[in-house]
Coordinates of C-alpha atoms and ligand atoms in Angstrom, one line a residue:
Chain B
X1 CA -99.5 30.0 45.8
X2 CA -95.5 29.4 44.9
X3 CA -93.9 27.7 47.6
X4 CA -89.7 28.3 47.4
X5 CA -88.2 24.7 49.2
X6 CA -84.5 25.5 50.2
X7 CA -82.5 22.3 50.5
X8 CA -79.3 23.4 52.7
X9 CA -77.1 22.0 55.3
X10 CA -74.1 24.1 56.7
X11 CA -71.5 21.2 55.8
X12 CA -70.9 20.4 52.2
X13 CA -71.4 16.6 51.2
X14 CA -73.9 15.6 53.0
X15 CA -76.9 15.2 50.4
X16 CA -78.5 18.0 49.3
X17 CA -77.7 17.8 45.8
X18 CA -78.9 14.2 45.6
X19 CA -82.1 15.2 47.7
X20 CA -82.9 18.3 45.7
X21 CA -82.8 16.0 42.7
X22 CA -85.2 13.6 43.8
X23 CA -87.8 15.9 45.8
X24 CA -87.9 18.2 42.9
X25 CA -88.5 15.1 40.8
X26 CA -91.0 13.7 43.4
X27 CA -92.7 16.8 43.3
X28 CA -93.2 17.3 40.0
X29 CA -94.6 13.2 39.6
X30 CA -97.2 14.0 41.5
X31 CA -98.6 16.9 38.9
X32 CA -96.7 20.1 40.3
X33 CA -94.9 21.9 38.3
X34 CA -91.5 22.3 39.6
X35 CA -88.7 24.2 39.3
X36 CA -85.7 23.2 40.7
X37 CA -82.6 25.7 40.9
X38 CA -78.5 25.2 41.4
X39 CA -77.3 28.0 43.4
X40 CA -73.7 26.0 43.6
X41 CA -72.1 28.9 41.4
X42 CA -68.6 27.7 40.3
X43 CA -69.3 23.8 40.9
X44 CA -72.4 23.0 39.0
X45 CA -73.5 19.4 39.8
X46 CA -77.1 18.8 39.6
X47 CA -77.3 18.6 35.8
X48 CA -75.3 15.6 36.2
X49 CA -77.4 14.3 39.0
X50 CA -80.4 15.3 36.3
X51 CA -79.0 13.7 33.8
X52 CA -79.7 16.9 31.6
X53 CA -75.8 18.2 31.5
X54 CA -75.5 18.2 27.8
X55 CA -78.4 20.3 27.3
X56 CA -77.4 22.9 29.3
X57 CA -77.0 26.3 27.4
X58 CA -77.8 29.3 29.3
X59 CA -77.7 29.8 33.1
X60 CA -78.7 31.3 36.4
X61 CA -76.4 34.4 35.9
X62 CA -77.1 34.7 32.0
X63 CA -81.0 34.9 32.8
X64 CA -79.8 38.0 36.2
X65 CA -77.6 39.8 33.8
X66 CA -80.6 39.1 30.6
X67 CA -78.1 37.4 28.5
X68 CA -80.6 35.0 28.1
X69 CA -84.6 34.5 28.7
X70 CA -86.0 32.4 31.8
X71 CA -87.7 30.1 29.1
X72 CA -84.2 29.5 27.4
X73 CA -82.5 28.6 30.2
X74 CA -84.9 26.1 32.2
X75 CA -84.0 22.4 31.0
X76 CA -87.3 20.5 30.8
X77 CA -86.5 16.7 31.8
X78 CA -87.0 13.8 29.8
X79 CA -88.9 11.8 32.0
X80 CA -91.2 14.6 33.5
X81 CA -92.7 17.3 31.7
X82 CA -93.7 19.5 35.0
X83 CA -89.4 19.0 36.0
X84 CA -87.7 22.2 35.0
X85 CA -83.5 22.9 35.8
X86 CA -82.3 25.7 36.3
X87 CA -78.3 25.1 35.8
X88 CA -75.2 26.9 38.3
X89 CA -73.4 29.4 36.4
X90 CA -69.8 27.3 36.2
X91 CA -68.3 31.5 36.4
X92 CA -65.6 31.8 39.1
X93 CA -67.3 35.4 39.8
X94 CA -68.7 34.7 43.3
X95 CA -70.8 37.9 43.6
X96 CA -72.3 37.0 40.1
X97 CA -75.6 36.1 42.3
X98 CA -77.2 39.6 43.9
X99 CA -80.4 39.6 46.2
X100 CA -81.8 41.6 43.3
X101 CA -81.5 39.0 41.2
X102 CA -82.0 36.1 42.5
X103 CA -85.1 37.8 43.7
X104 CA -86.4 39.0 40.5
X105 CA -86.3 35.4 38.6
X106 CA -87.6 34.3 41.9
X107 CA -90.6 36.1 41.4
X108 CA -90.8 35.3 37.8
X109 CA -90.8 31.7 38.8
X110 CA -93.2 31.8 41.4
X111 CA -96.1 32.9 38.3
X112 CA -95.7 29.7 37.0
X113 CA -94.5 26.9 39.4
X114 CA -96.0 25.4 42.2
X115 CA -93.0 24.4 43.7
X116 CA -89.5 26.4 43.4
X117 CA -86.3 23.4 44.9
X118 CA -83.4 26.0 45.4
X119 CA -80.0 23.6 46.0
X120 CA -78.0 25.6 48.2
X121 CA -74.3 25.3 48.2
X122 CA -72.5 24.7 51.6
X123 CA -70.7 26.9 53.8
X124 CA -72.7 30.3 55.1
X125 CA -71.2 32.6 52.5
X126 CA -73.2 34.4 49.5
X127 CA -74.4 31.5 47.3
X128 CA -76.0 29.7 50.6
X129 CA -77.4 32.9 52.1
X130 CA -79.1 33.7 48.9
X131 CA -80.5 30.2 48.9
X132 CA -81.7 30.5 52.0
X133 CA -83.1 34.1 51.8
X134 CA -86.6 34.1 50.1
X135 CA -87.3 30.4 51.5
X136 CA -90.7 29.4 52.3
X137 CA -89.7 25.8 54.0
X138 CA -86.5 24.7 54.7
X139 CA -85.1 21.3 54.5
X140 CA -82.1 20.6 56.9
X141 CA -80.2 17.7 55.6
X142 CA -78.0 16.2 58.2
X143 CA -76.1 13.3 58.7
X144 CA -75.9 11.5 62.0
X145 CA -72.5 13.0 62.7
X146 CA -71.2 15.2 64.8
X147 CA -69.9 17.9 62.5
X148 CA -73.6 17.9 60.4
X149 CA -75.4 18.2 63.1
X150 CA -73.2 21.6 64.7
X151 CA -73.8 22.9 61.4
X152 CA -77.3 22.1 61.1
X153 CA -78.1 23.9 64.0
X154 CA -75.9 27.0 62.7
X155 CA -77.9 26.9 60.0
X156 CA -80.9 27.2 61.5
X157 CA -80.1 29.9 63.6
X158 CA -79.0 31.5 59.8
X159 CA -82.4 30.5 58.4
X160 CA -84.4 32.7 61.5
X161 CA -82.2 35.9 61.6
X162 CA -81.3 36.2 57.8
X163 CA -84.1 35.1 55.9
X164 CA -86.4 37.6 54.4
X165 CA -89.1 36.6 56.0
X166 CA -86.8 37.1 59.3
X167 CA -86.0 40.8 58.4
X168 CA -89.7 41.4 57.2
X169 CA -90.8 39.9 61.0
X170 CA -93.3 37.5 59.1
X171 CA -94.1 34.0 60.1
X172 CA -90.9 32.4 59.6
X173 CA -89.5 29.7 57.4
X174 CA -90.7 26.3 58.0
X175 CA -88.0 24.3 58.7
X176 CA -88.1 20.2 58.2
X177 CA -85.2 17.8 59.2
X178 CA -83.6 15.3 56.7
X179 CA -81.9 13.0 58.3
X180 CA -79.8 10.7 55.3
X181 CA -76.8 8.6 55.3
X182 CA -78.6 6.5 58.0
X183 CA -76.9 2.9 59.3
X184 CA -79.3 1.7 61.2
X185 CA -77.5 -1.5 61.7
X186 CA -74.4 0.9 63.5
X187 CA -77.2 3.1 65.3
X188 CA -78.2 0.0 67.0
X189 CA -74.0 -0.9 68.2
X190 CA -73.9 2.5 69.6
X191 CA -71.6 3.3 66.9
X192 CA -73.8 6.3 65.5
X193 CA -76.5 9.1 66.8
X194 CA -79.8 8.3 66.3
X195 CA -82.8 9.7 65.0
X196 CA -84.1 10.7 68.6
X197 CA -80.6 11.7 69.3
X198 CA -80.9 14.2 66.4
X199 CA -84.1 15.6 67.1
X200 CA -83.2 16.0 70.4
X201 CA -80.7 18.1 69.8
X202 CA -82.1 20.0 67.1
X203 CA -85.8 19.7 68.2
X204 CA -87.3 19.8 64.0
X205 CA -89.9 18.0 62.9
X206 CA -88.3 15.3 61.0
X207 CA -89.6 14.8 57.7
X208 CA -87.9 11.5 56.8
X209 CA -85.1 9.4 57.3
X210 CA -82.6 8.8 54.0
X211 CA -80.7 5.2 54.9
X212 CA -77.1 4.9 53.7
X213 CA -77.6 3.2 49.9
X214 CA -75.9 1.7 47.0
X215 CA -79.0 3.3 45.3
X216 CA -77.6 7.0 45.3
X217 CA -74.5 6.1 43.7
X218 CA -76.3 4.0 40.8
X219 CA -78.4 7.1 40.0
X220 CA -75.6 9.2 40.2
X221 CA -74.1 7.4 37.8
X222 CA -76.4 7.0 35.1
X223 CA -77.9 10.3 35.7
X224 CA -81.6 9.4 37.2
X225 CA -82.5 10.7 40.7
X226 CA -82.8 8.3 42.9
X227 CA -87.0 8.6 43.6
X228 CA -87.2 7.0 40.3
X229 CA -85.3 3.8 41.3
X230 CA -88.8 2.5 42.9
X231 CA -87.5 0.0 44.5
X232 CA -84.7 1.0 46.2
X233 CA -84.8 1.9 50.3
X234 CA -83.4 5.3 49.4
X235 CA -85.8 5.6 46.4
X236 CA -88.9 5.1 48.7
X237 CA -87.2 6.8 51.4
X238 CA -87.5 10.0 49.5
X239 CA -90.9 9.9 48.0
X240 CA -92.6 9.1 51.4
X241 CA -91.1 12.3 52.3
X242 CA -92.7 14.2 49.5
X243 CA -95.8 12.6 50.4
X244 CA -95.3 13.7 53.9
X245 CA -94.3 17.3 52.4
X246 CA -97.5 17.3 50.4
X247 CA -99.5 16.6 53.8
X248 CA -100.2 12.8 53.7
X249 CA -99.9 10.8 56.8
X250 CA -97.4 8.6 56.2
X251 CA -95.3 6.0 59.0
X252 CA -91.1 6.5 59.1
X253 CA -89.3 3.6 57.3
X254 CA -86.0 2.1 57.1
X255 CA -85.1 3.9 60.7
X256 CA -85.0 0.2 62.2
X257 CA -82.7 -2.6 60.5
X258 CA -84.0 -5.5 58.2
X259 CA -85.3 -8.5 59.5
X260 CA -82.2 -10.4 58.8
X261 CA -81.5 -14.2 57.6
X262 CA -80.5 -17.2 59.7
X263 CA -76.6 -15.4 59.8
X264 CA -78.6 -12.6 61.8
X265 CA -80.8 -14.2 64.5
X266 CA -77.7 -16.2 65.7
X267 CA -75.7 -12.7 66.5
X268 CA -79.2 -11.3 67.6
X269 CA -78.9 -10.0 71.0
Chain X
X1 CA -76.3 -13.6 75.9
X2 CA -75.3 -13.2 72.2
X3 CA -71.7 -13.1 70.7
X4 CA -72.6 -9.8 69.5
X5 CA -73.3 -8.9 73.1
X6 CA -70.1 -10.5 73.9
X7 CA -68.0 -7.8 71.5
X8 CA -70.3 -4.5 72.7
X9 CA -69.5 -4.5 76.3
X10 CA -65.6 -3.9 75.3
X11 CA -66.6 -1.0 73.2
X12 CA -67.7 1.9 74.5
X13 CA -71.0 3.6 73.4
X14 CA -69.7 6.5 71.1
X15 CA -73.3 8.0 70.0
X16 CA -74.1 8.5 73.5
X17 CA -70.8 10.1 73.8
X18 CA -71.5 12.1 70.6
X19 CA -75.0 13.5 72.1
X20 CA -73.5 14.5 75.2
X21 CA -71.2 16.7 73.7
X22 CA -73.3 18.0 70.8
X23 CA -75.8 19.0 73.6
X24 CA -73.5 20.7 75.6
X25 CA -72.4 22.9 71.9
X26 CA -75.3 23.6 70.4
X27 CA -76.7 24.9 73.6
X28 CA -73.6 27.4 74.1
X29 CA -74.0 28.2 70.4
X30 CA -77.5 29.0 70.9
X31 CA -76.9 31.3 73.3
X32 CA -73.8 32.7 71.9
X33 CA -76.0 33.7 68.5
X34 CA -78.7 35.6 70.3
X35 CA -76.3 37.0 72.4
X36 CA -76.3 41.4 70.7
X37 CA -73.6 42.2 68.4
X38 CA -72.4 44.9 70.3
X39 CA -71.3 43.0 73.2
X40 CA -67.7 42.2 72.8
X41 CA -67.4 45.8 72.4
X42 CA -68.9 46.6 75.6
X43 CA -66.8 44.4 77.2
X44 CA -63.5 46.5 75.7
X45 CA -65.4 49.6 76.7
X46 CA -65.7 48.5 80.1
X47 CA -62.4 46.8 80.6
X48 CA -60.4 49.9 79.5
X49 CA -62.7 52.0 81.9
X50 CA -62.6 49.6 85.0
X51 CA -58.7 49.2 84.4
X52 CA -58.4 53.4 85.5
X53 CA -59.0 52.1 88.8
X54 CA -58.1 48.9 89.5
X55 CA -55.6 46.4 88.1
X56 CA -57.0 43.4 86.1
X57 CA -56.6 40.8 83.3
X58 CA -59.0 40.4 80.8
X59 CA -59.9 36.8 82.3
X60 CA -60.7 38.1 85.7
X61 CA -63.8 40.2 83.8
X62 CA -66.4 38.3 82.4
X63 CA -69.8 39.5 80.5
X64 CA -72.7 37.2 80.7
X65 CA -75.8 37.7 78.0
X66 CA -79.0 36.1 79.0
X67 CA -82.7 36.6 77.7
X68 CA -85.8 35.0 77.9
X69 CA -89.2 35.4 77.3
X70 CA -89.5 38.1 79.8
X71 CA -85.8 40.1 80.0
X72 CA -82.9 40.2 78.9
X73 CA -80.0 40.0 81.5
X74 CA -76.5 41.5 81.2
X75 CA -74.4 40.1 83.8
X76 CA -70.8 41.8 84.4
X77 CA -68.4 39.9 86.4
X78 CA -65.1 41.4 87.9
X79 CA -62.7 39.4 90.2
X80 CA -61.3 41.8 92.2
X81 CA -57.3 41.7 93.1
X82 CA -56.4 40.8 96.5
X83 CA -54.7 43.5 97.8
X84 CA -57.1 46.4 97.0
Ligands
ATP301 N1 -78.3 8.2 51.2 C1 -77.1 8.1 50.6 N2 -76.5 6.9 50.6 C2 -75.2 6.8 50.1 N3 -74.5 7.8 49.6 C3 -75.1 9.1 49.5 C4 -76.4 9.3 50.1 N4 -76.8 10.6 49.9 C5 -75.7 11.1 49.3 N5 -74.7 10.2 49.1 C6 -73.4 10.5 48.4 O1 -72.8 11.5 49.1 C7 -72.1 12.4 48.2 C8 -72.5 13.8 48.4 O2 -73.8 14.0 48.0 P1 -74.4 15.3 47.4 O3 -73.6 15.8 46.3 O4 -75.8 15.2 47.2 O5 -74.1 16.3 48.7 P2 -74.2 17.9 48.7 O6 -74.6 18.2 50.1 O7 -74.9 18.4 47.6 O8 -72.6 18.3 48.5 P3 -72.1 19.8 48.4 O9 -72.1 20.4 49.7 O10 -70.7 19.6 47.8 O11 -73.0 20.5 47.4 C9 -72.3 11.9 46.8 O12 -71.2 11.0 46.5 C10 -73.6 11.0 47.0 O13 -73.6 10.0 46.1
MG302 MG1 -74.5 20.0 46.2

């Protein structure tokens, strides 16, 4: 069976574009086929995070109106032949997306891929309700910040009273925490929430942890999601949470700081 | 004890801070979203009805939604002028 992934937040900038990149990417390295969808109508991004934004020629609205075919408007990628985008319409038409719609290439989708990565936009309006709406799982990426976290947790309320599976009283949308952006060098000065300070307040079952990296901006710059930079913290970061998606058992990384140098162990308390 | 123990103790913990009052929200939200839509208005129902009889402000009535496994509670809370 299809499983439809919403990546989603509340508050905008917080790392769902760069995560829906390299989960949908993750996934797909692993032998799923994977679709991964930009529901960010007006401000199209993850092509660029793909590194596929010249090939872009039809869109999400052209294939709901049938201006164009599913099949022409998924981008294979380069570097993965089970990675398929599905680009943002760049229209300024905010009620181009309808629950018909979306629904209907949805279900298209779903005869083909094993995994369907739906980028949702931020705010609670249209294009992140209809992200959200035929969701299997949910990922909540947060930041350990005050604001994310409010909005995470509006979000989830959102994700168990809107969601289809919500109005059709089924078992509801499995929801995972992301926590990214993570200093773990500031956590320890008291200077930012923590992991258990998260969870506590949100009480999810915390996927991974996504450490603050120089490694996101380098793939957003050349146009290569981040799981591919193997040796990067943010890099492995992300595919030991697609391992843990997939149902391996695997221990949380890069939540504590580095062993540090000589400079380190004199500060040390 | 370190230097960097040194600097901490000036500087105070602002995570712990940040928990505190996230708690405090979310918890209020959380009971704010299950809270049904046709409460506030009940509450403008009520006020306009109770006002026939006695004189009071809008802060002196207060609605209270509560549920749990079990019930749901509706609490309705009038503060009562002094001269009546
Ligand atoms: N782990 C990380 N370390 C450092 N920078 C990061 C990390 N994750 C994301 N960023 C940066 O944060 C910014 C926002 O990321 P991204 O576009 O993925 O967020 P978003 O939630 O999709 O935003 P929007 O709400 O606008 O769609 C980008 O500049 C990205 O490079
Ligand atoms: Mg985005």
């Amino acid at each position: 069976m299809a499983r439809i992934i919403v990546v989603t937040s509340g508050k905008g900038g917080v790392g769902k574009t760069t995560t829906s990149a390299a989960i949908a990417m993750g996934l797909a390295k692993k032998g799923h086929k994977t679709a991964v969808i930009d529901f960010d109508v007006g401000l199209r991004n993850l092509d660029l995070i793909l590194g596929c934004e010249r090939r872009v020629v039809y869109d999400f609205v052209n294939v709901i109106n049938g201006e164009a075919t599913l099949n022409q408007a998924l981008i294979k990628d380069k570097r993965c032949d089970k990675l398929f985008v599905l680009p943002a319409s760049q229209t300024r038409d905010k009620d181009a997306l309808t629950v018909e719609g979306v629904g209907k290439v949805l279900k298209e989708l779903k005869k083909t891929f094993k995994y369907i990565v739906c980028d949702s936009p931020a705010g609670i309006e249209r294009g992140a309700h209809l992200a959200m709406y035929f969701a299997d799982d949910a990922f909540v990426v947060t930041n350990p910040e005050v604001s994310s976290v409010r909005d995470s947790d509006r979000m989830l309320g959102i994700l168990s009273s809107k969601s289809q599976r919500a109005e059709k009283s089924e078992t509801p949308i499995k929801e995972y925490l992301l926590l990214t952006r993570y200093n773990p060098a500031r956590v320890k000065l008291g200077e930012m929430l923590s992991v258990d300070d998260v969870q506590d307040i949100l009480s999810l079952h915390l996927l991974g942890v996504i450490p603050e990296s120089q490694a996101v901006l380098n793939a957003s710059n050349s146009g290569t999601p981040v799981i591919l930079d193997e040796a990067s913290d943010a890099g492995q970061s992300y595919s030991d949470i697609v391992d843990r998606y997939l149902g391996e058992d695997k221990p949380h990384r890069f939540i504590d700081e580095e062993k540090k140098g000589l400079f380190g162990r004199l500060f040390r308390s | 004890m370190s230097l960097l123990n040194y600097f901490k103790k000036s500087k105070p913990n602002t995570a712990q801070l940040a928990k505190e009052r996230l708690q405090i929200l979310v918890a209020h939200e959380r009971t704010q979203r299950n809270q049904p839509s046709y409460l506030p208005e009940l509450q403008k129902e009520l006020m306009a009805v109770i006002k026939k009889y006695v004189q009071v402000n809008q802060d002196d009535i207060s609605i209270n939604y509560e549920s749990d496994d079990e019930q749901e509670t509706l609490e309705l809370n009038i503060v009562l002028p002094d001269n009546v």
